Every structure is written in C-alpha cells, then in structure tokens.
Coordinates of C-alpha atoms (C1' of nucleotides) in Angstrom, one line a residue:
Chain A
X28 CA 0.0 -0.1 0.0
X29 CA 3.0 2.3 0.0
X30 CA 4.8 1.9 -3.2
X31 CA 2.2 3.9 -5.0
X32 CA 3.3 6.4 -7.2
X33 CA 2.2 9.8 -6.3
X34 CA 0.9 11.3 -9.6
X35 CA 1.2 14.9 -9.0
X36 CA 5.0 14.9 -8.4
X37 CA 5.1 12.7 -11.7
X38 CA 2.9 15.3 -13.5
X39 CA 5.0 18.3 -12.1
X40 CA 8.0 16.9 -13.3
X41 CA 6.7 15.9 -16.7
X42 CA 5.3 19.3 -17.2
X43 CA 8.5 21.0 -16.3
X44 CA 10.3 18.9 -19.0
X45 CA 7.5 19.4 -21.4
X46 CA 7.6 23.3 -21.1
X47 CA 11.0 23.9 -19.8
X48 CA 13.2 25.4 -22.3
X49 CA 16.2 23.9 -23.7
X50 CA 18.7 23.3 -20.9
X51 CA 22.3 24.0 -21.7
X52 CA 24.3 21.0 -23.1
X53 CA 26.6 19.5 -20.4
X54 CA 30.3 18.6 -21.0
X55 CA 29.4 16.2 -23.7
X56 CA 26.9 17.9 -25.6
X57 CA 23.7 15.9 -24.2
X58 CA 20.5 17.7 -24.5
X59 CA 17.0 16.9 -23.7
X60 CA 16.2 17.9 -27.3
X61 CA 19.0 15.8 -28.7
X62 CA 17.9 12.8 -26.5
X63 CA 14.4 13.1 -28.1
X64 CA 15.5 13.7 -31.8
X65 CA 17.5 10.6 -31.5
X66 CA 14.6 8.4 -29.9
X67 CA 12.5 9.7 -32.6
X68 CA 14.8 8.8 -35.1
X69 CA 15.1 5.4 -34.1
X70 CA 11.3 4.8 -33.7
X71 CA 10.7 6.3 -37.0
X72 CA 13.5 4.0 -38.6
X73 CA 13.3 0.9 -36.7
X74 CA 9.9 0.7 -34.8
X75 CA 9.1 1.2 -31.2
X76 CA 10.3 -2.2 -30.1
X77 CA 13.8 -1.2 -31.2
X78 CA 13.5 2.1 -28.9
X79 CA 15.7 1.0 -26.0
X80 CA 17.6 3.5 -23.8
X81 CA 20.8 1.6 -24.6
X82 CA 20.1 2.4 -28.2
X83 CA 19.4 6.1 -27.9
X84 CA 22.6 6.3 -26.1
X85 CA 24.7 4.3 -28.5
X86 CA 23.3 6.6 -31.2
X87 CA 24.2 9.6 -29.4
X88 CA 28.0 8.2 -28.5
X89 CA 27.0 8.4 -24.9
X90 CA 26.7 5.9 -21.9
X91 CA 23.4 4.7 -21.5
X92 CA 23.1 5.9 -17.7
X93 CA 24.0 9.4 -18.9
X94 CA 20.6 9.7 -20.5
X95 CA 19.0 9.5 -17.0
X96 CA 20.7 12.9 -16.2
X97 CA 18.4 14.7 -18.5
X98 CA 15.4 12.4 -18.6
X99 CA 13.7 10.8 -15.6
X100 CA 12.9 7.4 -17.4
X101 CA 11.7 6.0 -20.6
X102 CA 7.8 7.0 -19.8
X103 CA 8.9 10.8 -19.7
X104 CA 10.9 10.5 -23.1
X105 CA 8.1 9.0 -24.9
X106 CA 5.8 11.8 -23.6
X107 CA 8.6 14.3 -24.9
X108 CA 8.4 12.3 -28.3
X109 CA 4.8 12.7 -28.7
X110 CA 4.5 16.3 -27.8
X111 CA 7.5 17.0 -30.3
X112 CA 5.5 15.0 -33.0
X113 CA 2.6 17.3 -32.4
X114 CA 4.5 20.2 -33.2
X115 CA 4.6 19.2 -37.0
X116 CA 0.8 19.0 -37.4
X117 CA 0.1 22.8 -38.3
X118 CA 1.9 25.8 -39.5
X119 CA -0.5 27.8 -37.1
X120 CA -3.5 27.8 -35.2
X121 CA -5.7 29.1 -38.2
X122 CA -4.6 26.6 -40.8
X123 CA -7.5 24.1 -40.5
X124 CA -10.1 27.0 -40.2
X125 CA -8.6 28.8 -43.4
X126 CA -9.5 25.6 -45.4
X127 CA -12.1 25.9 -48.1
X128 CA -15.6 24.3 -48.0
X129 CA -16.5 25.3 -44.5
X130 CA -16.3 22.8 -41.5
X131 CA -16.5 19.8 -43.8
X132 CA -13.3 20.9 -45.6
X133 CA -11.6 21.6 -42.4
X134 CA -12.3 18.2 -40.8
X135 CA -11.2 16.6 -43.9
X136 CA -7.9 18.3 -43.7
X137 CA -7.8 18.0 -40.0
X138 CA -8.2 14.1 -40.8
X139 CA -5.5 13.9 -43.4
X140 CA -3.0 15.9 -41.2
X141 CA -3.2 13.4 -38.5
X142 CA -3.2 10.4 -41.0
X143 CA -0.2 11.6 -42.3
X144 CA 1.4 12.3 -39.0
X145 CA 0.7 8.8 -38.0
X146 CA 2.0 7.6 -41.3
X147 CA 5.4 9.6 -40.7
X148 CA 5.2 8.4 -36.9
X149 CA 3.4 4.9 -36.8
X150 CA 5.0 4.4 -33.0
X151 CA 2.8 7.2 -31.7
X152 CA -0.3 4.7 -32.2
X153 CA 1.3 2.5 -29.6
X154 CA 2.1 5.4 -27.3
X155 CA -1.1 7.0 -27.4
X156 CA -2.9 7.3 -23.9
X157 CA -6.4 8.8 -23.1
X158 CA -5.1 11.2 -20.9
X159 CA -3.5 13.8 -23.1
X160 CA 0.1 14.6 -22.9
X161 CA -0.1 18.3 -21.5
X162 CA 2.7 19.6 -23.5
X163 CA 3.0 22.9 -25.5
X164 CA 1.6 21.6 -28.5
X165 CA -1.4 19.7 -27.6
X166 CA -3.4 22.9 -26.6
X167 CA -2.2 24.4 -30.1
X168 CA -3.8 21.1 -31.8
X169 CA -6.7 21.1 -29.8
X170 CA -7.6 25.0 -30.6
X171 CA -6.7 24.6 -34.1
X172 CA -8.9 21.6 -34.7
X173 CA -11.8 23.1 -32.9
X174 CA -11.9 26.3 -34.4
X175 CA -13.6 25.4 -37.9
X176 CA -16.4 23.8 -35.5
X177 CA -17.1 27.1 -33.8
X178 CA -20.4 29.0 -34.7
X179 CA -21.9 26.3 -37.1
X180 CA -24.9 25.2 -34.6
X181 CA -23.2 22.6 -32.3
X182 CA -23.1 23.1 -28.7
X183 CA -19.6 23.3 -27.0
X184 CA -19.9 19.8 -25.7
X185 CA -20.9 18.6 -29.5
X186 CA -18.0 20.3 -30.8
X187 CA -15.7 18.2 -28.4
X188 CA -17.5 15.1 -29.4
X189 CA -17.4 15.5 -33.1
X190 CA -13.7 16.3 -33.1
X191 CA -13.1 13.2 -31.0
X192 CA -15.1 11.2 -33.3
X193 CA -13.1 12.0 -36.2
X194 CA -9.7 11.7 -34.5
X195 CA -10.8 8.2 -33.1
X196 CA -11.7 7.1 -36.7
X197 CA -8.3 8.3 -38.0
X198 CA -6.8 6.9 -35.3
X199 CA -8.3 3.4 -35.8
X200 CA -7.6 3.3 -39.6
X201 CA -4.3 4.4 -39.1
X202 CA -3.6 1.6 -36.6
X203 CA -4.4 -0.9 -39.3
X204 CA -2.4 0.8 -41.8
X205 CA 0.7 0.8 -39.4
X206 CA -0.1 -2.8 -38.4
X207 CA -0.1 -3.7 -42.1
X208 CA 3.3 -2.0 -42.6
X209 CA 5.0 -3.8 -39.7
X210 CA 3.7 -7.1 -40.8
X211 CA 4.8 -6.5 -44.3
X212 CA 8.2 -5.4 -43.2
X213 CA 8.6 -8.5 -40.9
X214 CA 7.7 -11.1 -43.4
X215 CA 8.6 -9.5 -46.7
X216 CA 4.9 -10.1 -47.9
X217 CA 2.7 -7.3 -48.9
X218 CA -1.3 -7.4 -48.1
X219 CA -2.2 -8.2 -51.6
X220 CA 0.6 -11.1 -51.6
X221 CA -0.6 -12.2 -48.4
X222 CA -4.1 -12.4 -49.6
X223 CA -3.5 -14.1 -52.8
X224 CA -1.7 -16.6 -51.0
X225 CA -4.2 -17.4 -48.3
X226 CA -7.1 -17.4 -50.6
X227 CA -7.5 -21.3 -50.5
X228 CA -7.3 -21.1 -46.6
X229 CA -9.8 -18.4 -46.6
X230 CA -12.2 -20.3 -48.7
X231 CA -12.1 -23.2 -46.4
X232 CA -12.5 -20.9 -43.3
X233 CA -15.2 -19.0 -45.0
X234 CA -17.2 -22.1 -45.7
X235 CA -19.9 -20.9 -48.1
X236 CA -22.7 -23.3 -47.1
X237 CA -22.3 -22.4 -43.3
X238 CA -21.5 -18.8 -44.0
X239 CA -23.0 -17.5 -47.2
X240 CA -23.0 -13.8 -46.7
X241 CA -19.6 -13.8 -45.3
X242 CA -18.1 -15.8 -48.0
X243 CA -19.7 -13.6 -50.5
X244 CA -18.9 -10.2 -49.1
X245 CA -15.5 -11.3 -48.0
X246 CA -14.8 -12.4 -51.6
X247 CA -16.1 -9.3 -53.0
X248 CA -14.3 -7.1 -50.5
X249 CA -11.0 -8.8 -50.9
X250 CA -11.2 -8.5 -54.7
X251 CA -11.8 -4.8 -54.5
X252 CA -9.1 -3.9 -51.9
X253 CA -6.8 -6.6 -53.0
X254 CA -6.5 -7.7 -49.4
X255 CA -8.2 -8.3 -46.2
X256 CA -8.4 -4.9 -45.5
X257 CA -7.6 -1.3 -47.2
X258 CA -7.2 1.3 -44.5
X259 CA -7.0 4.2 -46.8
X260 CA -10.4 3.2 -48.2
X261 CA -11.6 2.8 -44.9
X262 CA -10.5 6.1 -43.9
X263 CA -12.4 7.8 -46.8
X264 CA -15.6 5.8 -46.6
X265 CA -15.7 6.2 -42.8
X266 CA -15.1 10.0 -43.0
X267 CA -17.8 10.5 -45.2
X268 CA -20.3 8.7 -43.4
X269 CA -19.1 10.6 -40.3
X270 CA -19.3 13.9 -41.8
X271 CA -22.7 13.1 -43.4
X272 CA -23.9 12.2 -39.7
X273 CA -22.6 15.5 -38.5
X274 CA -24.4 17.3 -41.2
X275 CA -27.5 15.8 -40.0
X276 CA -27.1 16.7 -36.6
X277 CA -26.4 20.2 -37.5
X278 CA -29.2 20.4 -39.8
X279 CA -31.9 19.0 -37.1
X280 CA -31.5 22.3 -35.3
Chain B
X1 CA 18.7 -12.4 -46.1
X2 CA 18.3 -16.0 -44.8
X3 CA 16.9 -15.8 -41.2
X4 CA 13.2 -14.7 -42.6
X5 CA 10.4 -16.8 -41.0
X6 CA 8.3 -18.5 -43.9
X7 CA 4.7 -17.3 -43.3
X8 CA 3.2 -20.0 -44.8
X9 CA 4.5 -22.6 -42.4
X10 CA 3.9 -20.3 -39.3
X11 CA 0.1 -20.1 -40.7
X12 CA -0.3 -23.8 -41.1
X13 CA 1.0 -24.3 -37.6
X14 CA -1.2 -21.7 -36.0
X15 CA -4.2 -23.0 -38.2
X16 CA -3.6 -26.5 -37.1
X17 CA -3.6 -25.2 -33.3
X18 CA -6.5 -22.9 -34.0
X19 CA -8.8 -25.6 -35.6
X20 CA -7.5 -28.6 -34.1
X21 CA -9.5 -30.6 -31.7
X22 CA -8.6 -30.7 -28.1
X23 CA -5.6 -33.1 -27.9
X24 CA -5.5 -35.5 -25.0
X25 CA -3.9 -34.4 -21.9
X26 CA -0.3 -35.7 -21.3
X27 CA 0.7 -37.1 -18.1
X28 CA 0.4 -33.9 -16.2
X29 CA -2.9 -33.1 -17.6
X30 CA -1.3 -30.3 -19.5
X31 CA -3.7 -29.2 -22.5
X32 CA -3.7 -26.3 -25.1
X33 CA -7.1 -25.4 -23.9
X34 CA -5.8 -25.4 -20.2
X35 CA -3.1 -23.1 -21.1
X36 CA -5.2 -20.9 -23.2
X37 CA -7.6 -20.5 -20.1
X38 CA -4.9 -19.8 -17.7
X39 CA -3.6 -17.3 -19.8
X40 CA -6.9 -15.4 -20.3
X41 CA -7.4 -15.6 -16.5
X42 CA -4.3 -13.8 -16.0
X43 CA -4.7 -11.3 -18.7
X44 CA -8.0 -10.6 -17.5
X45 CA -7.0 -10.0 -13.8
X46 CA -3.6 -8.4 -14.1
X47 CA -3.2 -7.1 -17.2
X48 CA -1.3 -8.0 -20.7
X49 CA 1.9 -6.8 -19.1
X50 CA 1.6 -9.8 -16.4
X51 CA 1.2 -12.4 -18.9
X52 CA 4.5 -14.1 -19.0
X53 CA 5.0 -17.9 -19.7
X54 CA 6.4 -18.4 -16.4
X55 CA 3.4 -16.8 -14.9
X56 CA 1.1 -19.1 -17.1
X57 CA 3.1 -22.4 -16.0
X58 CA 3.3 -21.3 -12.4
X59 CA -0.6 -21.0 -12.5
X60 CA -0.8 -24.5 -13.9
X61 CA 1.6 -26.0 -11.7
X62 CA 4.1 -27.0 -14.5
X63 CA 7.6 -26.3 -15.6
X64 CA 7.7 -23.3 -17.7
X65 CA 9.3 -24.8 -20.6
X66 CA 6.7 -27.5 -20.6
X67 CA 4.1 -25.1 -22.3
X68 CA 6.3 -25.3 -25.4
X69 CA 5.5 -28.7 -25.9
X70 CA 1.8 -27.9 -26.6
X71 CA 2.0 -24.1 -28.0
X72 CA 4.8 -23.0 -30.2
X73 CA 5.5 -19.7 -28.5
X74 CA 3.7 -16.9 -27.1
X75 CA 2.4 -15.3 -30.3
X76 CA 0.5 -18.3 -31.0
X77 CA -0.8 -18.6 -27.7
X78 CA -2.2 -14.9 -27.8
X79 CA -3.9 -15.8 -31.3
X80 CA -5.7 -18.8 -29.3
X81 CA -6.6 -16.5 -26.6
X82 CA -8.2 -13.9 -29.1
X83 CA -10.0 -16.7 -30.8
X84 CA -11.2 -18.0 -27.8
X85 CA -12.7 -15.0 -26.7
X86 CA -14.6 -14.4 -30.0
X87 CA -16.3 -17.5 -29.0
X88 CA -18.3 -15.4 -26.2
X89 CA -19.5 -13.0 -28.7
X90 CA -22.8 -14.5 -30.1
X91 CA -25.1 -17.2 -28.8
X92 CA -25.7 -18.2 -32.7
X93 CA -25.1 -16.8 -35.9
X94 CA -28.5 -15.2 -36.3
X95 CA -28.3 -13.5 -32.9
X96 CA -27.7 -10.1 -34.4
X97 CA -29.8 -10.2 -37.3
X98 CA -32.9 -11.2 -35.0
X99 CA -32.8 -8.0 -32.9
X100 CA -35.7 -5.6 -33.4
X101 CA -35.1 -2.0 -35.4
X102 CA -33.7 -3.6 -38.4
X103 CA -30.3 -2.9 -39.4
X104 CA -29.9 -0.1 -37.3
X105 CA -30.8 -2.1 -34.1
X106 CA -28.9 -5.0 -35.3
X107 CA -25.6 -2.9 -35.5
X108 CA -26.3 -1.3 -32.2
X109 CA -26.3 -4.7 -30.8
X110 CA -23.2 -5.5 -32.5
X111 CA -21.5 -2.6 -31.2
X112 CA -22.5 -3.2 -27.5
X113 CA -21.5 -6.9 -27.8
X114 CA -18.1 -5.9 -28.9
X115 CA -17.9 -3.1 -26.5
X116 CA -18.9 -5.6 -23.5
X117 CA -16.3 -8.0 -24.9
X118 CA -13.5 -5.5 -25.0
X119 CA -14.6 -4.3 -21.3
X120 CA -14.3 -7.9 -20.1
X121 CA -11.0 -8.6 -22.0
X122 CA -9.2 -5.3 -22.4
X123 CA -6.2 -7.1 -23.2
X124 CA -7.5 -7.9 -26.7
X125 CA -7.2 -4.2 -27.6
X126 CA -3.3 -4.6 -27.2
X127 CA -3.2 -7.8 -29.3
X128 CA -5.8 -6.9 -32.2
X129 CA -3.9 -7.1 -35.5
X130 CA -5.0 -6.0 -38.9
X131 CA -4.7 -9.3 -40.3
X132 CA -7.8 -11.5 -38.7
X133 CA -6.9 -14.4 -36.5
X134 CA -8.4 -17.3 -39.1
X135 CA -9.8 -19.4 -36.1
X136 CA -13.3 -21.1 -35.9
X137 CA -14.8 -18.0 -34.1
X138 CA -13.8 -15.2 -36.4
X139 CA -15.8 -16.6 -39.5
X140 CA -19.0 -16.8 -37.3
X141 CA -18.4 -13.7 -35.9
X142 CA -18.0 -12.1 -39.4
X143 CA -21.3 -13.8 -40.7
X144 CA -23.3 -12.9 -37.9
X145 CA -22.4 -9.4 -38.0
X146 CA -22.9 -9.0 -41.8
X147 CA -26.3 -10.7 -42.2
X148 CA -28.4 -7.9 -40.9
X149 CA -26.9 -5.6 -43.5
X150 CA -27.9 -8.1 -46.5
X151 CA -30.5 -7.0 -48.5
X152 CA -30.9 -3.4 -47.3
X153 CA -29.7 -1.5 -50.4
X154 CA -26.1 -1.9 -49.9
X155 CA -23.4 -3.5 -52.3
X156 CA -21.2 -6.1 -50.8
X157 CA -18.2 -4.0 -50.5
X158 CA -20.3 -1.2 -48.9
X159 CA -21.7 -4.1 -46.3
X160 CA -17.9 -4.7 -45.4
X161 CA -17.2 -1.3 -45.1
X162 CA -20.0 -0.2 -43.0
X163 CA -19.2 -3.3 -40.6
X164 CA -15.7 -2.4 -40.3
X165 CA -16.4 1.7 -39.6
X166 CA -18.6 0.4 -36.7
X167 CA -16.1 -2.0 -35.4
X168 CA -13.3 0.6 -35.5
X169 CA -15.5 2.9 -33.6
X170 CA -16.1 0.7 -30.8
X171 CA -12.5 -0.5 -30.8
X172 CA -11.4 3.2 -30.4
X173 CA -13.6 4.3 -27.8
X174 CA -13.1 0.8 -26.0
X175 CA -9.5 1.3 -26.0
X176 CA -9.8 4.8 -24.7
X177 CA -11.8 3.2 -21.9
X178 CA -9.3 0.4 -21.2
X179 CA -6.6 3.1 -20.9
X180 CA -8.6 5.1 -18.4
X181 CA -9.1 1.8 -16.3
X182 CA -5.4 0.9 -16.6
X183 CA -4.4 4.0 -15.5
X184 CA -7.0 4.3 -12.5
X185 CA -5.5 1.0 -11.6
X186 CA -2.0 2.1 -11.5
X187 CA -2.5 5.4 -9.7
X188 CA -5.6 4.7 -7.8
X189 CA -7.1 8.0 -9.0
X190 CA -10.1 7.9 -11.3
X191 CA -10.8 10.2 -13.9
X192 CA -12.7 12.6 -12.0
X193 CA -10.5 12.9 -9.5
X194 CA -7.7 13.5 -11.8
X195 CA -9.7 16.0 -13.9
X196 CA -10.5 18.0 -10.7
X197 CA -7.0 17.7 -9.5
X198 CA -5.4 18.9 -12.5
X199 CA -7.8 21.9 -13.2
X200 CA -5.3 24.4 -12.5
X201 CA -2.7 23.0 -14.7
X202 CA -5.2 22.6 -17.4
X203 CA -6.2 26.4 -16.8
X204 CA -2.5 27.4 -17.6
X205 CA -2.0 25.1 -20.4
X206 CA -5.2 26.0 -22.2
X207 CA -4.6 29.8 -21.8
X208 CA -7.9 31.5 -22.5
X209 CA -6.2 34.4 -24.5
X210 CA -4.4 32.3 -26.8
X211 CA -6.9 29.5 -27.1
X212 CA -10.4 30.9 -26.5
X213 CA -12.2 28.1 -28.3
X214 CA -10.2 25.3 -26.8
X215 CA -10.6 26.6 -23.4
X216 CA -14.1 27.4 -23.8
X217 CA -15.0 24.1 -25.3
X218 CA -12.6 22.0 -23.0
X219 CA -14.2 23.4 -19.9
X220 CA -17.6 22.7 -20.9
X221 CA -16.8 19.0 -22.2
X222 CA -14.7 18.6 -19.0
X223 CA -17.6 19.8 -16.8
X224 CA -20.2 17.5 -18.7
X225 CA -18.0 14.4 -18.6
X226 CA -16.4 15.0 -15.4
X227 CA -12.8 14.0 -16.8
X228 CA -11.1 14.6 -20.0
X229 CA -13.0 12.1 -21.9
X230 CA -15.9 9.7 -21.4
X231 CA -15.7 6.9 -23.7
X232 CA -19.3 5.6 -23.0
X233 CA -20.6 8.8 -24.0
X234 CA -18.3 8.9 -27.2
X235 CA -19.4 5.4 -28.2
X236 CA -23.0 6.5 -28.1
X237 CA -22.6 9.7 -29.9
X238 CA -20.4 8.5 -32.7
X239 CA -22.6 5.3 -33.4
X240 CA -25.3 7.7 -33.8
X241 CA -23.5 9.7 -36.2
X242 CA -22.2 6.9 -38.3
X243 CA -25.6 5.3 -38.3
X244 CA -27.1 8.6 -39.5
X245 CA -24.5 8.9 -42.2
X246 CA -25.2 5.1 -43.2
X247 CA -28.9 5.8 -43.6
X248 CA -28.2 9.0 -45.8
X249 CA -26.0 6.2 -48.0
X250 CA -29.2 4.0 -48.3
X251 CA -31.3 6.6 -48.8
X252 CA -29.3 8.0 -51.6
X253 CA -30.1 4.8 -53.9
Chain C
dT17 C1' 7.5 -59.5 -18.5
dA18 C1' 11.6 -57.2 -20.6
dG19 C1' 12.9 -53.9 -24.0
dT20 C1' 12.5 -50.4 -27.4
dG21 C1' 11.1 -45.9 -28.7
dC22 C1' 8.5 -41.7 -28.9
dT23 C1' 6.6 -38.1 -26.6
dT24 C1' 6.1 -35.1 -22.7
dC25 C1' 8.3 -32.7 -19.1
dC26 C1' 11.4 -29.3 -17.4
dG27 C1' 16.5 -27.3 -15.4
dT28 C1' 19.7 -24.5 -17.2
dA29 C1' 21.4 -20.8 -19.8
dC30 C1' 21.7 -16.7 -23.3
dG31 C1' 20.8 -12.3 -24.6
dT32 C1' 17.3 -8.7 -23.9
dT33 C1' 15.3 -5.1 -21.4
dG34 C1' 14.8 -0.6 -17.9
dT35 C1' 16.9 1.6 -14.2
dA36 C1' 19.0 1.6 -9.2
dC37 C1' 23.3 2.3 -7.0
dC38 C1' 27.6 4.6 -6.7
dG39 C1' 32.0 5.9 -8.0
dT40 C1' 34.6 9.1 -11.2
dA41 C1' 35.9 13.0 -13.6
dC42 C1' 35.1 17.6 -15.2
dG43 C1' 33.6 22.7 -15.4
dT44 C1' 33.0 26.6 -12.8
dA45 C1' 33.3 29.5 -8.7
dA46 C1' 36.0 31.0 -5.0
Chain D
dT13 C1' 44.8 26.5 -6.6
dT14 C1' 41.3 24.4 -4.4
dA15 C1' 36.6 22.9 -3.6
dC16 C1' 32.2 21.8 -4.7
dG17 C1' 28.4 20.5 -7.6
dT18 C1' 26.9 18.3 -11.4
dA19 C1' 27.2 15.2 -15.4
dC20 C1' 28.6 11.0 -16.7
dG21 C1' 28.7 5.8 -17.0
dG22 C1' 30.1 1.1 -15.2
dT23 C1' 28.1 -2.6 -12.8
dA24 C1' 24.3 -5.4 -11.4
dC25 C1' 19.5 -7.2 -10.7
dA26 C1' 15.2 -8.7 -11.7
dA27 C1' 12.3 -9.9 -15.3
dC28 C1' 11.4 -11.4 -20.0
dG29 C1' 11.0 -15.3 -24.4
dT30 C1' 12.9 -19.3 -25.5
dA31 C1' 17.2 -22.9 -27.5
dC32 C1' 19.1 -26.9 -25.8
dG33 C1' 19.4 -31.2 -24.0
dG34 C1' 18.7 -34.4 -20.6
dA35 C1' 15.3 -37.1 -17.9
dA36 C1' 11.3 -39.8 -17.3
dG37 C1' 6.9 -41.8 -18.0
dC38 C1' 3.9 -44.0 -21.6
dA39 C1' 2.6 -47.8 -25.2
dC40 C1' 3.9 -50.5 -27.8
dT41 C1' 6.3 -55.4 -29.6
dA42 C1' 9.0 -59.5 -28.8

DNA sequence: TAGTGCTTCCGTACGTTGTACCGTACGTAA
DNA sequence: TTACGTACGGTACAACGTACGGAAGCACTA
C-alpha cells in the first residue's frame, strides 16, 4: 500500500520537462532535445520495439545511464516524443479553419493531417494514452482543430464530441495501416501477396454453405481491396459517413 | 537475408492449433485449452503486461518449458486467446439479425456486444492485428455481423465497409476506456479525481487568451463528462452519427 | 515380462530490457 | 589552486522469451 507513485509529483516533473526551455548542454553536449530527436529517429526507422535506452545512448555516442541525467525515465521520454511530433501538425493555429468548404473541408483537412502524422510516426499509435500529454503543442492542436467547428450550430460539448469522433476514426484506420506495414516489413510479404496466397485457406475458413453472406462479401471486398482490408479506403469511406451524420445533426437544429 | 520466417509454415501451424480438436492431456494433464484458459485468466485479472510464460506455467503448477510442448510460442498463444474470446460473442449466427429495429438495431447490438467483450477482456485491444486470426470463431463473427446488412440496399463492398467502420469505432472508444481503467488501477486515482486535481494545470495550459475556443470547449466538455473524456458517451454519440450517415447512404439509392 | 522408442516434461542458460546505485571526472566559482 | 556540484557511466539485478538437451513416463512389440 505504500509503493504507490504520487501522480502530482510525476505530473509536475513531466510538465517541467515538456514546457522547460532547452537546458544548456553538459560537457558531452547531451541535451533533452538531442535525446528526443535521437529517440524519434530510431522509432521512425526501426519501430518502437527497437527503441531502448541503450540504443538511444549508442546513437548519441554516450553511456546509457547518462540519459537519466536529463530524462527521468523512458515514460517521460515517450511523452516528449509525442509532444514533439504534435509540433509538426499545423503551420499555425488557423490553418484548419482557413481551409475551403467550411467545417466539412476543415475536418477533412484535420483528418488528412493526422493521418499523415501517423504514417510518418507510426509508433505514436502504440503510445497514445487517453489522458492527453499536456505539452505545449497539444493545446495548439486542440484549438486549431476546434476553431472550424465554432459557430456552425453545435453546442460546446458537441464540438468536442465531433472532433473526438473524427480523431478516433483516423487513429483506428491509421492503426490498421501501421499494422499492415509492420507485418509487411517483418515478413517481406505485402497485403496483396498475403491475400492471394491465403485465398485457399480463406475459402475453407469461410465455408460458403455455413457462412453464405460472409463468403460472398468477403470475396467481393477482398477483390476490391486486393487484401483483407484497405485502410485508406476505410478512412475515406468512414469519414464521409461521419461527416454526413454530423451534417444531419447540424441540420436538425 | 536468410533468417526470414516463412509465413506459410507459421500459418499452417497456427491454423492446425486453432482448428485442431482438443488433444488428449499428457501425463501431467497439460492441454492447449488449459493453457489458453490460464493465460486468459491472468490477462483478465492482471493485465497483458503480467502475462508471461513463467506466470502461466506457475498458475498451472507446471514447468515453464513444458508449455512449449503444446504451444509453439507466445505469439500463437495470444492468437488462441483471441479466438477463444471471440467465441463468447454470440449465442448463434443469427443473434444480431434477430434484433428488433432492423439493420440499425442490429448494428447497435453488434456494437454493444463488442464493447462488452473489450470491457471483459481489455487485453484484446493490445493484441488485435490487422490480419484477422483465422480461427473457428472469426468466421462466425463475420457472418453474424454481416447478415443484418444483407438486402438493405448496400453493395457487398459497402456492407464490409459499414461493418468495419462500426467495429473500428467501438475498438477506438473501448481502447480509451481500457486506458482509463489501466491508469486508474495504476495510480488509484479515477478520471474525475484526476480532472479535478489538474484543473489549475489545465487552465494554465489552455490559456484562454491564446486558445479561446479550446479553453471554452474544454471546460464545457470537462464539466459535462467530469473528466478529460467519457468513452461511453463517445461510443453512443459516434455510433449515432455513423448510423445516420449510413442511413443517408442507403437513402441516396 | 523385458525391452524399445517416442513423447512429454523441465532445469539451465543466453541475450534482451529498464533502471537503481555508486564511483569518477570534469567545469566553474572562490 | 582548491573545492564543490553536477554530468557521466560501469556494474548489477530482476524479469522477459525461448533454444537446447537431459530425464522420465507411456505404449507398444518380442
């Protein structure tokens, strides 16, 4: 009952790290910023599984334990990585609301930007936590993505719900996309090749007599997407349905 | 260039395990089924992080390496866990299509069942891979969930897309829910307590002068949900919008 | 019944991981 | 020049998945 961590302390420490300006480099040039950049480089190139403190230290030409002088632990490092990545999203806070085609065009833009971000940094999908990382870029992201929804007939709570819905959809489809990429990299077999190779197995599994609808639809969808799933198509299709539903909500006022 | 695994071999082995009837217990009573059940018990109670081969063996009163006689490795074990969990979903293949209120009621039922499944087995959210686990229960799930969408004016590909959209939405919101539970268990602080405690920090982060919309909407949503997010509300709100959008698609024919 | 062989069981060991602990060595201020 | 504080990093520990090889029990045949 006593080994419990005190969240306040951790949070204060994380916040100081996230918001603290760049500390001066020590005698070996080691900086929080440099550590974060090295970590992101590794995660981008080799995946989150390859991200170890030893690996980061090695890339920086530094002893492993030296990292702990600047960063409390791996958890805080990943928080810093996430906030740094959020910084890539928008040029300025009005970029989404400046898009053409009103709130619909803006949400499509937001979806595309988040999708691209996840494609560049697929490791983010393994690190996202329900409680937001309260870094300097998270607030800006939230403001930028909310502005186009202001004054179109939604309540404040609805604005938040609509944005969350779109972001959850993008995250879900991006996760599938990232998973496919990871499998392809691991096995050297892309989705289409896999689908073609496992067609006979799928036919047996999807027994047409026991599962008539599944076998028919599965075959049609497989042919269309040349694989078990097509995340890019799912993103577009789902977003269109969601935005139609939001339009209904607004029109119902 | 030679250490690459041959997917076909792995797949054949996995399929044999998934579909193979229960092998007879050896001289210590060890069975694939028993191993899977023990693993699920651990993952349910202590989370996926606590699921180790040593732990499973300990629970069964068996040497760690004995497990490898019955299961090739941890990856295959988790595949078996997932398929076993899918078996809990539906009483029979017509349960979703027998729901009242047509395709809409059926999809709401499907969403609720998947949501409940993820609440019972939150570890599934950390294991789901884009390529389906081709076990005996996956096909049944697919058929059961597709049937209510048959003959309502959607093409085959659209049926698959609509189902995938709903399932992705449920998975995304359930992931948030599971994340909150995990944090609460780790810190002993529930979402509302955390939100109340970090209100001053949030006020500073969401500077009302720089981020007027974010601070206003964030406050409203926070008050409404008594926390940074409310997955159950997000599930219902999002599903309503999605189903409205699907209705538009059908009506547009 | 004795022998033979196959399968099941499992102890040991290796290479990983995050990080606690503590000694060393350097840059800066007095 | 001396002294202090901080940055650096070597070693060590517990936990992980699992390769390897020995030991032991069961089902057969002779």
